[in-house]
């Protein structure tokens, strides 16, 4: 990576339409942190970004793994990341996992009085209810 930050490189690759290379860049950076007892502070953001790129590329199982990794290493649970994971699980047909993520996101949004996250939870629940009809 020639000393440059992997997020910057991945962003440039993604903007150039080279999504697979962007994901590989992030994976390389993440792989270098996985054996560390204390992972760098940006590890969650690296994994979240890899998840987003995988989701956009239609690689849903890989997106779910990266979002899960981002949650596992995050300093605290984040409702918006849980919503992303919930949506991916739902699209993969993993309804129970999706609901568990959605429920946790809702609980976090309520406990932190995060109005925006609460609205997103409500919108996602409404969309899922429409899909089930």
mmCIF file with all atom_site columns, C-alpha atoms in Angstrom:
data_model
loop_
_atom_site.group_PDB
_atom_site.id
_atom_site.type_symbol
_atom_site.label_atom_id
_atom_site.label_alt_id
_atom_site.label_comp_id
_atom_site.label_asym_id
_atom_site.label_entity_id
_atom_site.label_seq_id
_atom_site.pdbx_PDB_ins_code
_atom_site.Cartn_x
_atom_site.Cartn_y
_atom_site.Cartn_z
_atom_site.occupancy
_atom_site.B_iso_or_equiv
_atom_site.pdbx_formal_charge
_atom_site.auth_seq_id
_atom_site.auth_comp_id
_atom_site.auth_asym_id
_atom_site.auth_atom_id
_atom_site.pdbx_PDB_model_num
ATOM 1   C CA . UNK A 1 1   ? 0.000   0.000   0.000   1.00 0.00 ? 1   UNK A CA 1
ATOM 2   C CA . UNK A 1 2   ? 3.077   2.181   -0.313  1.00 0.00 ? 2   UNK A CA 1
ATOM 3   C CA . UNK A 1 3   ? 2.573   3.854   3.054   1.00 0.00 ? 3   UNK A CA 1
ATOM 4   C CA . UNK A 1 4   ? -0.835  5.283   2.178   1.00 0.00 ? 4   UNK A CA 1
ATOM 5   C CA . UNK A 1 5   ? -3.849  4.717   4.355   1.00 0.00 ? 5   UNK A CA 1
ATOM 6   C CA . UNK A 1 6   ? -5.961  1.724   3.206   1.00 0.00 ? 6   UNK A CA 1
ATOM 7   C CA . UNK A 1 7   ? -9.226  3.653   3.539   1.00 0.00 ? 7   UNK A CA 1
ATOM 8   C CA . UNK A 1 8   ? -7.957  6.345   1.197   1.00 0.00 ? 8   UNK A CA 1
ATOM 9   C CA . UNK A 1 9   ? -6.732  3.778   -1.317  1.00 0.00 ? 9   UNK A CA 1
ATOM 10  C CA . UNK A 1 10  ? -9.964  1.774   -1.110  1.00 0.00 ? 10  UNK A CA 1
ATOM 11  C CA . UNK A 1 11  ? -12.009 4.939   -1.569  1.00 0.00 ? 11  UNK A CA 1
ATOM 12  C CA . UNK A 1 12  ? -10.045 5.914   -4.661  1.00 0.00 ? 12  UNK A CA 1
ATOM 13  C CA . UNK A 1 13  ? -10.367 2.406   -6.097  1.00 0.00 ? 13  UNK A CA 1
ATOM 14  C CA . UNK A 1 14  ? -14.118 2.325   -5.432  1.00 0.00 ? 14  UNK A CA 1
ATOM 15  C CA . UNK A 1 15  ? -14.618 5.736   -7.059  1.00 0.00 ? 15  UNK A CA 1
ATOM 16  C CA . UNK A 1 16  ? -12.746 4.414   -10.090 1.00 0.00 ? 16  UNK A CA 1
ATOM 17  C CA . UNK A 1 17  ? -15.168 1.483   -10.285 1.00 0.00 ? 17  UNK A CA 1
ATOM 18  C CA . UNK A 1 18  ? -12.581 -1.005  -9.052  1.00 0.00 ? 18  UNK A CA 1
ATOM 19  C CA . UNK A 1 19  ? -14.695 -2.369  -6.206  1.00 0.00 ? 19  UNK A CA 1
ATOM 20  C CA . UNK A 1 20  ? -13.052 -5.795  -6.038  1.00 0.00 ? 20  UNK A CA 1
ATOM 21  C CA . UNK A 1 21  ? -9.648  -4.174  -5.603  1.00 0.00 ? 21  UNK A CA 1
ATOM 22  C CA . UNK A 1 22  ? -11.036 -1.798  -2.980  1.00 0.00 ? 22  UNK A CA 1
ATOM 23  C CA . UNK A 1 23  ? -12.433 -4.717  -0.996  1.00 0.00 ? 23  UNK A CA 1
ATOM 24  C CA . UNK A 1 24  ? -9.122  -6.580  -1.321  1.00 0.00 ? 24  UNK A CA 1
ATOM 25  C CA . UNK A 1 25  ? -7.262  -3.533  -0.038  1.00 0.00 ? 25  UNK A CA 1
ATOM 26  C CA . UNK A 1 26  ? -9.495  -3.343  3.031   1.00 0.00 ? 26  UNK A CA 1
ATOM 27  C CA . UNK A 1 27  ? -9.280  -7.105  3.574   1.00 0.00 ? 27  UNK A CA 1
ATOM 28  C CA . UNK A 1 28  ? -5.480  -6.900  3.549   1.00 0.00 ? 28  UNK A CA 1
ATOM 29  C CA . UNK A 1 29  ? -5.574  -4.133  6.136   1.00 0.00 ? 29  UNK A CA 1
ATOM 30  C CA . UNK A 1 30  ? -8.042  -6.077  8.292   1.00 0.00 ? 30  UNK A CA 1
ATOM 31  C CA . UNK A 1 31  ? -6.047  -9.290  8.001   1.00 0.00 ? 31  UNK A CA 1
ATOM 32  C CA . UNK A 1 32  ? -3.057  -7.460  9.412   1.00 0.00 ? 32  UNK A CA 1
ATOM 33  C CA . UNK A 1 33  ? -5.050  -6.534  12.533  1.00 0.00 ? 33  UNK A CA 1
ATOM 34  C CA . UNK A 1 34  ? -6.763  -9.860  13.273  1.00 0.00 ? 34  UNK A CA 1
ATOM 35  C CA . UNK A 1 35  ? -3.848  -11.376 15.164  1.00 0.00 ? 35  UNK A CA 1
ATOM 36  C CA . UNK A 1 36  ? -3.403  -8.290  17.361  1.00 0.00 ? 36  UNK A CA 1
ATOM 37  C CA . UNK A 1 37  ? -4.551  -8.524  20.954  1.00 0.00 ? 37  UNK A CA 1
ATOM 38  C CA . UNK A 1 38  ? -5.602  -4.886  20.773  1.00 0.00 ? 38  UNK A CA 1
ATOM 39  C CA . UNK A 1 39  ? -6.801  -3.922  17.315  1.00 0.00 ? 39  UNK A CA 1
ATOM 40  C CA . UNK A 1 40  ? -6.340  -0.349  16.024  1.00 0.00 ? 40  UNK A CA 1
ATOM 41  C CA . UNK A 1 41  ? -9.150  2.133   16.597  1.00 0.00 ? 41  UNK A CA 1
ATOM 42  C CA . UNK A 1 42  ? -10.030 2.321   12.899  1.00 0.00 ? 42  UNK A CA 1
ATOM 43  C CA . UNK A 1 43  ? -10.543 -1.447  12.541  1.00 0.00 ? 43  UNK A CA 1
ATOM 44  C CA . UNK A 1 44  ? -14.314 -1.153  12.919  1.00 0.00 ? 44  UNK A CA 1
ATOM 45  C CA . UNK A 1 45  ? -14.422 1.513   10.211  1.00 0.00 ? 45  UNK A CA 1
ATOM 46  C CA . UNK A 1 46  ? -12.278 -0.621  7.872   1.00 0.00 ? 46  UNK A CA 1
ATOM 47  C CA . UNK A 1 47  ? -14.657 -3.575  8.342   1.00 0.00 ? 47  UNK A CA 1
ATOM 48  C CA . UNK A 1 48  ? -17.764 -1.391  8.006   1.00 0.00 ? 48  UNK A CA 1
ATOM 49  C CA . UNK A 1 49  ? -16.443 0.076   4.754   1.00 0.00 ? 49  UNK A CA 1
ATOM 50  C CA . UNK A 1 50  ? -15.618 -3.379  3.416   1.00 0.00 ? 50  UNK A CA 1
ATOM 51  C CA . UNK A 1 51  ? -19.149 -4.462  4.336   1.00 0.00 ? 51  UNK A CA 1
ATOM 52  C CA . UNK A 1 52  ? -20.663 -1.517  2.526   1.00 0.00 ? 52  UNK A CA 1
ATOM 53  C CA . UNK A 1 53  ? -18.626 -2.186  -0.621  1.00 0.00 ? 53  UNK A CA 1
ATOM 54  C CA . UNK A 1 54  ? -19.531 -5.877  -0.523  1.00 0.00 ? 54  UNK A CA 1
ATOM 55  C CA . UNK A 1 55  ? -23.199 -5.024  -0.063  1.00 0.00 ? 55  UNK A CA 1
ATOM 56  C CA . UNK A 1 56  ? -23.099 -2.633  -3.021  1.00 0.00 ? 56  UNK A CA 1
ATOM 57  C CA . UNK A 1 57  ? -21.410 -5.355  -5.098  1.00 0.00 ? 57  UNK A CA 1
ATOM 58  C CA . UNK A 1 58  ? -24.131 -7.856  -4.169  1.00 0.00 ? 58  UNK A CA 1
ATOM 59  C CA . UNK A 1 59  ? -21.822 -9.988  -2.027  1.00 0.00 ? 59  UNK A CA 1
ATOM 60  C CA . UNK A 1 60  ? -24.252 -10.225 0.848   1.00 0.00 ? 60  UNK A CA 1
ATOM 61  C CA . UNK A 1 61  ? -22.682 -13.105 2.833   1.00 0.00 ? 61  UNK A CA 1
ATOM 62  C CA . UNK A 1 62  ? -19.341 -11.303 2.781   1.00 0.00 ? 62  UNK A CA 1
ATOM 63  C CA . UNK A 1 63  ? -21.043 -8.014  3.724   1.00 0.00 ? 63  UNK A CA 1
ATOM 64  C CA . UNK A 1 64  ? -22.657 -9.719  6.726   1.00 0.00 ? 64  UNK A CA 1
ATOM 65  C CA . UNK A 1 65  ? -19.265 -11.045 7.867   1.00 0.00 ? 65  UNK A CA 1
ATOM 66  C CA . UNK A 1 66  ? -17.637 -7.624  7.615   1.00 0.00 ? 66  UNK A CA 1
ATOM 67  C CA . UNK A 1 67  ? -20.519 -5.862  9.382   1.00 0.00 ? 67  UNK A CA 1
ATOM 68  C CA . UNK A 1 68  ? -20.326 -8.502  12.124  1.00 0.00 ? 68  UNK A CA 1
ATOM 69  C CA . UNK A 1 69  ? -16.599 -7.930  12.450  1.00 0.00 ? 69  UNK A CA 1
ATOM 70  C CA . UNK A 1 70  ? -17.155 -4.171  12.630  1.00 0.00 ? 70  UNK A CA 1
ATOM 71  C CA . UNK A 1 71  ? -19.639 -4.659  15.464  1.00 0.00 ? 71  UNK A CA 1
ATOM 72  C CA . UNK A 1 72  ? -17.325 -7.055  17.285  1.00 0.00 ? 72  UNK A CA 1
ATOM 73  C CA . UNK A 1 73  ? -14.445 -4.584  17.393  1.00 0.00 ? 73  UNK A CA 1
ATOM 74  C CA . UNK A 1 74  ? -16.408 -1.331  17.773  1.00 0.00 ? 74  UNK A CA 1
ATOM 75  C CA . UNK A 1 75  ? -15.925 0.622   20.973  1.00 0.00 ? 75  UNK A CA 1
ATOM 76  C CA . UNK A 1 76  ? -19.685 0.487   21.507  1.00 0.00 ? 76  UNK A CA 1
ATOM 77  C CA . UNK A 1 77  ? -22.719 -0.973  19.773  1.00 0.00 ? 77  UNK A CA 1
ATOM 78  C CA . UNK A 1 78  ? -24.005 1.269   16.993  1.00 0.00 ? 78  UNK A CA 1
ATOM 79  C CA . UNK A 1 79  ? -27.641 1.233   15.898  1.00 0.00 ? 79  UNK A CA 1
ATOM 80  C CA . UNK A 1 80  ? -26.900 2.219   12.297  1.00 0.00 ? 80  UNK A CA 1
ATOM 81  C CA . UNK A 1 81  ? -24.389 -0.592  11.859  1.00 0.00 ? 81  UNK A CA 1
ATOM 82  C CA . UNK A 1 82  ? -26.896 -3.022  13.346  1.00 0.00 ? 82  UNK A CA 1
ATOM 83  C CA . UNK A 1 83  ? -29.493 -1.762  10.861  1.00 0.00 ? 83  UNK A CA 1
ATOM 84  C CA . UNK A 1 84  ? -27.117 -2.447  7.970   1.00 0.00 ? 84  UNK A CA 1
ATOM 85  C CA . UNK A 1 85  ? -26.504 -5.951  9.286   1.00 0.00 ? 85  UNK A CA 1
ATOM 86  C CA . UNK A 1 86  ? -30.230 -6.503  9.837   1.00 0.00 ? 86  UNK A CA 1
ATOM 87  C CA . UNK A 1 87  ? -30.996 -5.529  6.257   1.00 0.00 ? 87  UNK A CA 1
ATOM 88  C CA . UNK A 1 88  ? -28.313 -7.842  4.860   1.00 0.00 ? 88  UNK A CA 1
ATOM 89  C CA . UNK A 1 89  ? -29.509 -10.773 6.998   1.00 0.00 ? 89  UNK A CA 1
ATOM 90  C CA . UNK A 1 90  ? -33.067 -10.148 5.828   1.00 0.00 ? 90  UNK A CA 1
ATOM 91  C CA . UNK A 1 91  ? -32.000 -10.102 2.179   1.00 0.00 ? 91  UNK A CA 1
ATOM 92  C CA . UNK A 1 92  ? -30.141 -13.368 2.770   1.00 0.00 ? 92  UNK A CA 1
ATOM 93  C CA . UNK A 1 93  ? -33.336 -14.919 4.145   1.00 0.00 ? 93  UNK A CA 1
ATOM 94  C CA . UNK A 1 94  ? -31.967 -15.039 7.703   1.00 0.00 ? 94  UNK A CA 1
ATOM 95  C CA . UNK A 1 95  ? -35.094 -13.559 9.216   1.00 0.00 ? 95  UNK A CA 1
ATOM 96  C CA . UNK A 1 96  ? -34.426 -14.457 12.858  1.00 0.00 ? 96  UNK A CA 1
ATOM 97  C CA . UNK A 1 97  ? -30.957 -12.896 12.728  1.00 0.00 ? 97  UNK A CA 1
ATOM 98  C CA . UNK A 1 98  ? -32.363 -9.854  10.974  1.00 0.00 ? 98  UNK A CA 1
ATOM 99  C CA . UNK A 1 99  ? -35.030 -9.358  13.630  1.00 0.00 ? 99  UNK A CA 1
ATOM 100 C CA . UNK A 1 100 ? -32.490 -9.775  16.443  1.00 0.00 ? 100 UNK A CA 1
ATOM 101 C CA . UNK A 1 101 ? -30.291 -7.050  14.915  1.00 0.00 ? 101 UNK A CA 1
ATOM 102 C CA . UNK A 1 102 ? -33.295 -4.800  14.356  1.00 0.00 ? 102 UNK A CA 1
ATOM 103 C CA . UNK A 1 103 ? -34.502 -5.304  17.930  1.00 0.00 ? 103 UNK A CA 1
ATOM 104 C CA . UNK A 1 104 ? -31.053 -4.487  19.305  1.00 0.00 ? 104 UNK A CA 1
ATOM 105 C CA . UNK A 1 105 ? -30.790 -1.394  17.104  1.00 0.00 ? 105 UNK A CA 1
ATOM 106 C CA . UNK A 1 106 ? -34.184 -0.240  18.342  1.00 0.00 ? 106 UNK A CA 1
ATOM 107 C CA . UNK A 1 107 ? -33.234 -0.774  21.981  1.00 0.00 ? 107 UNK A CA 1
ATOM 108 C CA . UNK A 1 108 ? -29.990 1.157   21.499  1.00 0.00 ? 108 UNK A CA 1
ATOM 109 C CA . UNK A 1 109 ? -31.773 3.982   19.704  1.00 0.00 ? 109 UNK A CA 1
ATOM 110 C CA . UNK A 1 110 ? -34.291 4.270   22.531  1.00 0.00 ? 110 UNK A CA 1
ATOM 111 C CA . UNK A 1 111 ? -31.726 4.100   25.328  1.00 0.00 ? 111 UNK A CA 1
ATOM 112 C CA . UNK A 1 112 ? -29.570 6.777   23.712  1.00 0.00 ? 112 UNK A CA 1
ATOM 113 C CA . UNK A 1 113 ? -32.543 8.879   22.539  1.00 0.00 ? 113 UNK A CA 1
ATOM 114 C CA . UNK A 1 114 ? -31.179 8.658   18.977  1.00 0.00 ? 114 UNK A CA 1
ATOM 115 C CA . UNK A 1 115 ? -34.201 9.968   17.073  1.00 0.00 ? 115 UNK A CA 1
ATOM 116 C CA . UNK A 1 116 ? -32.666 9.429   13.635  1.00 0.00 ? 116 UNK A CA 1
ATOM 117 C CA . UNK A 1 117 ? -31.835 5.777   14.349  1.00 0.00 ? 117 UNK A CA 1
ATOM 118 C CA . UNK A 1 118 ? -35.313 5.249   15.834  1.00 0.00 ? 118 UNK A CA 1
ATOM 119 C CA . UNK A 1 119 ? -36.865 6.633   12.636  1.00 0.00 ? 119 UNK A CA 1
ATOM 120 C CA . UNK A 1 120 ? -34.704 4.339   10.531  1.00 0.00 ? 120 UNK A CA 1
ATOM 121 C CA . UNK A 1 121 ? -35.773 1.344   12.630  1.00 0.00 ? 121 UNK A CA 1
ATOM 122 C CA . UNK A 1 122 ? -39.425 2.296   12.139  1.00 0.00 ? 122 UNK A CA 1
ATOM 123 C CA . UNK A 1 123 ? -38.948 2.692   8.376   1.00 0.00 ? 123 UNK A CA 1
ATOM 124 C CA . UNK A 1 124 ? -37.218 -0.671  8.119   1.00 0.00 ? 124 UNK A CA 1
ATOM 125 C CA . UNK A 1 125 ? -39.981 -2.373  10.131  1.00 0.00 ? 125 UNK A CA 1
ATOM 126 C CA . UNK A 1 126 ? -42.602 -0.799  7.842   1.00 0.00 ? 126 UNK A CA 1
ATOM 127 C CA . UNK A 1 127 ? -40.756 -1.938  4.726   1.00 0.00 ? 127 UNK A CA 1
ATOM 128 C CA . UNK A 1 128 ? -40.449 -5.469  6.069   1.00 0.00 ? 128 UNK A CA 1
ATOM 129 C CA . UNK A 1 129 ? -44.141 -5.526  6.964   1.00 0.00 ? 129 UNK A CA 1
ATOM 130 C CA . UNK A 1 130 ? -45.020 -4.447  3.393   1.00 0.00 ? 130 UNK A CA 1
ATOM 131 C CA . UNK A 1 131 ? -42.778 -7.197  1.995   1.00 0.00 ? 131 UNK A CA 1
ATOM 132 C CA . UNK A 1 132 ? -44.545 -9.808  4.134   1.00 0.00 ? 132 UNK A CA 1
ATOM 133 C CA . UNK A 1 133 ? -48.008 -8.914  2.819   1.00 0.00 ? 133 UNK A CA 1
#
